[in-house]
Coordinates of N, CA, C and O in Angstrom, one line a residue:
M154 N -16.3 23.4 4.9 CA -15.6 22.5 5.2 C -14.8 21.9 3.9 O -15.0 22.1 2.8
A155 N -13.9 21.6 4.6 CA -12.5 21.5 3.1 C -12.9 20.4 2.7 O -13.5 19.6 2.7
A156 N -12.3 20.2 1.2 CA -12.4 19.4 0.0 C -12.1 17.9 0.4 O -11.0 17.7 1.3
H157 N -12.2 16.7 0.6 CA -12.1 15.5 0.9 C -10.2 14.9 0.1 O -10.4 15.7 -0.6
A158 N -8.8 15.3 1.0 CA -8.1 14.7 0.3 C -7.5 13.8 -0.4 O -6.7 13.2 -1.7
G159 N -8.0 11.9 -0.4 CA -7.7 11.7 -0.9 C -6.4 10.5 0.0 O -6.6 10.7 1.2
L160 N -6.1 9.0 -0.9 CA -5.3 8.6 0.0 C -4.8 8.0 -0.9 O -5.1 7.7 -2.6
S161 N -3.3 8.3 -0.4 CA -2.2 7.4 -1.9 C -1.5 6.4 -1.0 O -1.1 6.5 -0.2
T162 N -0.4 6.0 -2.0 CA 0.7 5.2 -1.6 C 1.3 4.9 -2.6 O 1.6 5.2 -3.1
H163 N 2.6 4.5 -1.7 CA 3.7 4.1 -2.5 C 4.9 3.2 -1.8 O 4.6 2.7 -0.8
V164 N 5.6 2.5 -3.1 CA 6.9 1.6 -2.3 C 8.4 1.5 -2.8 O 8.2 2.3 -3.6
L165 N 8.6 1.2 -1.2 CA 10.1 1.9 -1.4 C 10.9 0.5 -1.5 O 10.6 -0.4 0.4
D166 N 11.6 0.1 -2.2 CA 12.8 -1.3 -1.2 C 13.9 -0.4 -0.5 O 15.0 0.1 -1.8
T167 N 14.3 -0.5 0.4 CA 15.0 -0.4 0.7 C 17.0 -0.7 0.5 O 18.0 -0.4 0.4
A168 N 16.0 -2.0 0.3 CA 17.1 -3.4 0.0 C 18.5 -2.4 -1.2 O 20.0 -2.8 -1.2
R169 N 17.3 -2.6 -2.2 CA 18.1 -2.2 -3.4 C 18.5 -0.6 -3.6 O 18.8 0.1 -4.7
G170 N 17.8 0.6 -2.4 CA 17.4 2.3 -3.2 C 16.9 2.4 -3.7 O 17.1 3.0 -4.6
R171 N 15.6 1.8 -4.5 CA 14.4 2.8 -5.4 C 13.1 2.2 -5.2 O 13.3 1.0 -4.3
P172 N 12.7 3.1 -5.6 CA 11.6 2.5 -6.3 C 10.7 0.8 -6.4 O 11.6 0.4 -7.3
A173 N 10.0 0.4 -5.7 CA 9.4 -0.8 -6.2 C 8.2 -0.8 -6.7 O 7.0 -0.4 -6.8
Q174 N 9.0 -1.5 -8.6 CA 7.9 -1.2 -9.7 C 7.3 -2.7 -9.7 O 8.0 -3.6 -9.8
G175 N 6.0 -2.2 -10.2 CA 5.0 -3.8 -10.2 C 5.0 -4.3 -9.5 O 4.0 -5.9 -9.2
I176 N 4.7 -3.8 -8.2 CA 3.5 -4.3 -7.0 C 1.8 -4.4 -7.6 O 1.9 -3.1 -7.5
R177 N 1.7 -5.1 -7.5 CA -0.2 -5.3 -7.0 C -0.3 -4.9 -6.1 O -0.1 -5.7 -4.8
V178 N -1.3 -4.0 -5.8 CA -1.8 -2.9 -4.2 C -3.3 -3.2 -4.8 O -4.2 -2.9 -5.5
E179 N -3.9 -4.2 -3.6 CA -5.7 -3.7 -3.4 C -5.4 -3.1 -2.4 O -4.7 -3.0 -1.0
L180 N -6.5 -1.9 -2.1 CA -7.9 -1.6 -1.1 C -8.9 -2.1 -0.5 O -9.7 -1.8 -1.8
S181 N -9.1 -2.1 0.2 CA -10.5 -2.7 1.4 C -10.4 -1.6 2.0 O -9.7 -1.0 3.0
R182 N -12.1 -2.2 2.0 CA -12.6 -0.9 3.2 C -12.9 -2.0 4.3 O -14.1 -3.2 3.6
V183 N -13.0 -2.0 5.9 CA -13.3 -3.4 6.7 C -14.6 -2.5 7.1 O -14.3 -1.7 8.0
E184 N -15.4 -3.5 7.4 CA -17.0 -2.7 8.2 C -16.8 -4.0 9.3 O -17.2 -5.2 8.1
G185 N -16.6 -4.1 9.9 CA -16.7 -5.3 11.3 C -16.1 -6.5 10.6 O -14.6 -6.1 10.3
E186 N -16.8 -7.7 10.6 CA -15.2 -8.7 9.6 C -15.6 -8.7 8.4 O -15.1 -9.4 7.9
E187 N -16.4 -7.7 7.4 CA -16.4 -8.5 6.3 C -15.6 -6.9 5.7 O -15.0 -5.5 6.2
R188 N -14.3 -7.3 4.5 CA -13.8 -6.6 3.7 C -13.8 -6.3 2.3 O -14.7 -7.7 2.0
K189 N -14.7 -5.2 2.3 CA -15.1 -5.2 0.6 C -14.6 -4.4 -0.3 O -13.9 -3.3 0.6
K190 N -13.0 -5.2 -1.2 CA -12.3 -4.5 -2.2 C -12.7 -3.3 -2.7 O -14.0 -3.5 -3.5
L191 N -12.1 -1.9 -3.0 CA -12.9 -0.7 -4.0 C -11.8 -0.5 -4.9 O -12.8 0.0 -6.1
T192 N -10.8 -1.0 -5.2 CA -10.0 -0.9 -6.0 C -8.4 -1.2 -6.1 O -8.0 -1.9 -4.8
E193 N -7.7 -1.8 -7.3 CA -6.8 -2.3 -7.1 C -5.6 -2.0 -8.5 O -6.4 -1.3 -9.1
A194 N -3.9 -1.2 -7.7 CA -3.6 -0.7 -8.5 C -2.5 -1.9 -8.6 O -1.7 -2.6 -7.8
V195 N -1.3 -1.4 -10.1 CA 0.0 -1.4 -9.5 C 1.3 -1.1 -9.5 O 1.3 0.8 -10.8
T196 N 1.9 -0.5 -8.6 CA 2.8 0.4 -8.8 C 3.8 0.7 -9.9 O 3.9 -0.2 -10.9
N197 N 3.9 1.7 -10.1 CA 4.4 2.6 -11.6 C 6.6 2.7 -11.7 O 6.9 1.9 -10.5
A198 N 6.8 3.1 -11.9 CA 8.9 2.9 -11.8 C 9.0 4.7 -11.1 O 10.1 3.4 -10.5
D199 N 8.0 5.0 -10.5 CA 8.6 5.5 -9.4 C 8.2 5.0 -8.0 O 8.2 5.4 -6.7
G200 N 7.4 3.3 -8.3 CA 6.8 2.9 -7.1 C 5.7 3.4 -6.1 O 5.3 3.0 -5.7
R201 N 5.1 4.2 -7.3 CA 3.5 4.6 -6.5 C 2.5 4.1 -7.3 O 3.0 4.0 -8.7
T202 N 1.0 4.9 -7.1 CA 0.3 4.4 -8.0 C -0.1 5.3 -9.1 O 0.2 6.4 -9.5
D203 N -0.4 5.0 -10.7 CA -1.0 6.2 -11.3 C -1.8 7.5 -11.2 O -2.2 8.2 -11.8
A204 N -2.7 7.1 -10.4 CA -3.5 7.4 -9.7 C -3.7 7.5 -8.1 O -3.7 6.2 -7.7
P205 N -4.8 8.4 -7.6 CA -5.0 8.4 -6.3 C -5.6 6.7 -5.7 O -6.4 6.4 -7.0
L206 N -5.2 5.5 -4.8 CA -6.2 4.5 -4.9 C -7.8 5.2 -4.4 O -8.7 4.9 -4.7
I207 N -7.6 6.6 -3.9 CA -9.1 7.2 -3.4 C -8.9 8.9 -4.0 O -8.2 9.4 -3.7
E208 N -10.3 9.4 -5.3 CA -9.6 10.7 -5.5 C -10.2 11.5 -4.4 O -11.0 11.2 -3.7
R209 N -9.9 12.5 -4.4 CA -9.9 13.9 -4.0 C -11.0 13.8 -3.8 O -11.9 13.4 -4.5
G210 N -12.0 14.4 -2.5 CA -13.3 14.7 -2.3 C -14.3 12.8 -2.2 O -15.2 12.9 -2.3
S211 N -14.0 11.3 -2.2 CA -14.0 10.0 -1.9 C -14.0 9.8 -0.6 O -14.7 9.0 0.0
L212 N -12.9 10.2 0.0 CA -12.2 9.4 1.3 C -13.4 9.5 2.1 O -13.9 10.6 2.5
Q213 N -14.2 8.2 2.3 CA -14.7 8.5 3.7 C -13.6 7.8 5.5 O -13.2 7.2 5.3
G214 N -14.5 8.5 6.5 CA -14.2 8.1 7.7 C -14.2 6.3 8.0 O -15.2 5.7 7.2
G215 N -13.2 5.2 8.7 CA -13.4 4.1 8.9 C -12.2 3.8 8.4 O -10.9 4.2 8.2
T216 N -12.4 2.5 8.2 CA -11.0 1.0 8.6 C -10.7 0.5 7.0 O -11.6 0.0 6.7
Y217 N -9.4 1.0 7.3 CA -9.6 0.0 5.9 C -8.2 -0.6 5.8 O -7.1 -0.4 6.8
E218 N -8.2 -1.3 4.1 CA -6.1 -2.4 4.1 C -6.0 -2.6 3.4 O -6.3 -2.0 1.7
L219 N -4.1 -2.2 3.3 CA -3.8 -2.6 1.4 C -2.7 -2.9 1.7 O -2.8 -3.7 2.8
T220 N -2.9 -3.6 0.4 CA -2.4 -5.2 0.5 C -1.9 -4.8 -0.5 O -2.2 -4.8 -1.8
F221 N 0.0 -5.3 0.1 CA 0.8 -5.4 -1.3 C 1.0 -6.9 -1.7 O 1.9 -7.4 -0.9
H222 N 1.2 -7.2 -2.7 CA 1.5 -8.5 -2.9 C 3.0 -8.5 -3.2 O 3.2 -8.3 -4.6
V223 N 3.4 -9.2 -2.5 CA 5.0 -8.7 -2.7 C 6.4 -9.7 -3.4 O 7.6 -9.5 -3.9
A224 N 5.9 -11.0 -3.2 CA 6.2 -12.6 -3.4 C 7.3 -12.4 -4.8 O 8.3 -12.3 -5.1
A225 N 6.0 -11.9 -6.0 CA 7.1 -11.3 -7.5 C 8.0 -11.1 -7.4 O 8.9 -10.7 -8.1
Y226 N 7.6 -9.7 -6.8 CA 8.3 -8.7 -6.7 C 10.3 -9.1 -6.1 O 11.6 -8.5 -6.7
F227 N 9.9 -9.8 -5.5 CA 10.8 -10.3 -4.2 C 11.9 -11.6 -5.4 O 13.1 -12.0 -4.7
S228 N 11.4 -12.7 -6.1 CA 11.1 -13.8 -5.9 C 12.7 -13.7 -7.1 O 12.9 -14.5 -7.3
D229 N 12.8 -12.5 -8.0 CA 14.9 -12.2 -8.5 C 15.4 -11.6 -7.5 O 16.5 -11.5 -8.7
F230 N 15.4 -11.0 -6.5 CA 16.5 -10.6 -5.5 C 17.5 -11.7 -5.8 O 17.0 -12.6 -5.1
D231 N 18.7 -11.5 -5.6 CA 19.7 -12.0 -5.6 C 19.8 -12.7 -3.7 O 20.6 -13.9 -4.6
A232 N 19.3 -12.0 -3.2 CA 19.8 -12.9 -2.0 C 18.4 -13.6 -1.2 O 18.7 -14.3 -0.5
A233 N 17.3 -13.0 -2.3 CA 16.1 -13.8 -1.3 C 15.8 -15.4 -1.7 O 16.6 -16.4 -2.0
A234 N 15.2 -15.3 -0.2 CA 14.6 -17.4 -0.4 C 13.4 -17.2 -1.3 O 13.1 -17.0 -2.4
D235 N 13.9 -19.0 -1.6 CA 12.4 -19.3 -2.7 C 12.4 -20.4 -2.0 O 12.7 -21.7 -1.9
P236 N 11.2 -20.0 -2.0 CA 9.7 -19.2 -2.3 C 10.3 -17.8 -1.6 O 10.7 -18.1 0.0
P237 N 9.8 -16.3 -1.5 CA 10.7 -15.4 -0.9 C 9.9 -15.1 0.4 O 9.0 -16.2 0.6
F238 N 10.7 -14.5 1.7 CA 10.6 -14.5 2.6 C 9.1 -14.1 3.2 O 7.8 -14.2 3.7
L239 N 8.6 -13.0 2.7 CA 7.3 -11.8 2.7 C 6.9 -12.7 0.8 O 7.2 -12.0 0.2
D240 N 4.9 -12.3 1.2 CA 4.5 -12.9 0.6 C 3.7 -11.7 0.3 O 3.5 -11.6 -1.0
V241 N 2.6 -11.6 1.2 CA 1.8 -10.0 1.2 C 1.7 -9.9 2.1 O 1.7 -10.2 3.6
V242 N 1.7 -8.6 2.1 CA 2.3 -7.8 3.4 C 0.8 -7.1 3.8 O 0.1 -6.3 2.4
T243 N 0.0 -6.2 4.5 CA -1.4 -6.1 4.3 C -0.9 -5.1 5.9 O -0.2 -5.9 6.9
L244 N -1.7 -3.5 5.8 CA -1.5 -2.3 6.4 C -2.7 -2.5 6.2 O -4.0 -1.9 6.0
R245 N -3.2 -2.9 8.0 CA -4.9 -1.8 8.6 C -4.9 -1.0 8.7 O -3.7 -0.4 9.7
F246 N -5.3 -0.2 8.7 CA -5.3 1.7 9.5 C -7.1 2.1 9.3 O -7.6 1.9 8.7
T247 N -6.7 3.2 10.0 CA -8.5 4.0 10.3 C -8.1 5.7 9.7 O -7.4 6.0 9.9
V248 N -9.2 5.7 8.7 CA -9.3 7.1 8.9 C -10.2 8.0 10.2 O -11.6 7.4 9.7
V249 N -9.4 9.3 10.4 CA -10.4 9.1 11.3 C -10.9 10.9 10.9 O -11.6 11.0 11.0
N250 N -9.8 12.0 9.8 CA -9.8 13.5 9.2 C -10.5 12.6 7.7 O -9.2 13.4 7.5
P251 N -11.2 12.5 7.2 CA -11.5 12.5 5.7 C -11.3 13.8 5.0 O -10.9 13.3 3.9
D252 N -11.3 14.5 5.8 CA -10.8 15.8 4.8 C -8.8 16.1 4.3 O -8.7 16.8 4.1
A253 N -8.5 15.0 6.2 CA -6.8 15.6 5.1 C -7.0 14.2 4.4 O -7.3 13.3 3.4
H254 N -5.3 14.7 3.5 CA -4.6 13.3 3.0 C -4.4 12.3 3.9 O -3.2 12.7 4.2
Y255 N -4.2 11.2 3.4 CA -3.8 10.0 4.1 C -2.9 9.2 3.1 O -2.9 9.2 1.8
H256 N -1.6 9.4 3.5 CA -0.9 8.8 2.1 C 0.7 7.3 3.1 O 0.5 7.9 4.2
V257 N -0.1 6.4 2.6 CA 0.2 5.2 3.9 C 1.9 4.6 2.6 O 0.9 3.3 2.0
P258 N 2.3 4.7 3.0 CA 3.7 4.2 2.0 C 4.6 2.7 2.9 O 4.5 2.6 4.2
L259 N 4.7 1.9 2.0 CA 5.2 1.1 2.2 C 6.9 0.9 1.9 O 7.0 0.8 1.0
V260 N 7.7 0.9 3.5 CA 9.1 0.3 2.8 C 9.6 -0.9 2.8 O 9.0 -1.5 4.5
M261 N 10.6 -1.4 2.7 CA 10.6 -2.5 2.9 C 12.0 -3.4 1.9 O 12.2 -2.8 1.6
T262 N 12.2 -4.6 2.7 CA 13.2 -4.9 2.0 C 12.8 -6.7 1.9 O 11.4 -7.0 2.1
P263 N 13.7 -7.7 1.8 CA 13.0 -9.2 1.8 C 13.1 -9.7 2.5 O 11.9 -10.2 2.4
W264 N 13.0 -9.2 3.2 CA 12.7 -9.6 4.6 C 12.1 -8.9 6.1 O 11.9 -9.0 7.4
S265 N 12.1 -7.2 5.4 CA 11.2 -6.7 6.5 C 10.3 -6.1 5.5 O 10.6 -5.8 4.9
Y266 N 10.0 -5.2 6.3 CA 9.1 -4.1 6.0 C 8.4 -2.8 7.6 O 8.3 -3.1 8.5
S267 N 8.0 -1.5 6.5 CA 7.3 -1.2 8.0 C 6.9 0.2 7.3 O 6.2 0.4 5.7
T268 N 5.9 0.8 7.9 CA 4.8 2.3 7.5 C 5.0 3.7 8.0 O 5.0 3.5 9.5
Y269 N 4.2 4.2 7.7 CA 4.4 5.6 8.6 C 2.6 6.6 7.9 O 2.9 5.5 6.4
R270 N 2.8 7.8 8.3 CA 1.8 8.6 7.7 C 2.3 8.9 6.9 O 3.1 9.8 8.0
G271 N 2.6 9.4 6.0 CA 3.1 10.4 4.8 C 2.2 11.7 4.8 O 1.4 11.6 5.0
S272 N 3.1 12.5 3.9 CA 1.8 13.7 3.6 C 2.0 13.5 2.3 O 2.4 12.3 1.1

């Protein structure tokens, strides 16, 4: 059996055409109605966390939530509303194959966001 590949994320600001630095990201595991916070990190100058959110070999199957605290980032955006339209973005996803790498990025503007399963 292959080693578990882990979980990573990054945040891209498509309105400014650059990575989003300084966004607080929380990772939780969801079990039924309960959420258990696993870790927290802040995006660096490349819009990524300095380390994987779950290291290689530790990813397990199940449901997870990534919570991105984006309001502070957008508060200094020239065209942003005060308060910003987006405050917290939560992505809930399921890991079916923990042997695969899961990369879950957030692509955003001050008014919208999307995600995908990256490589």
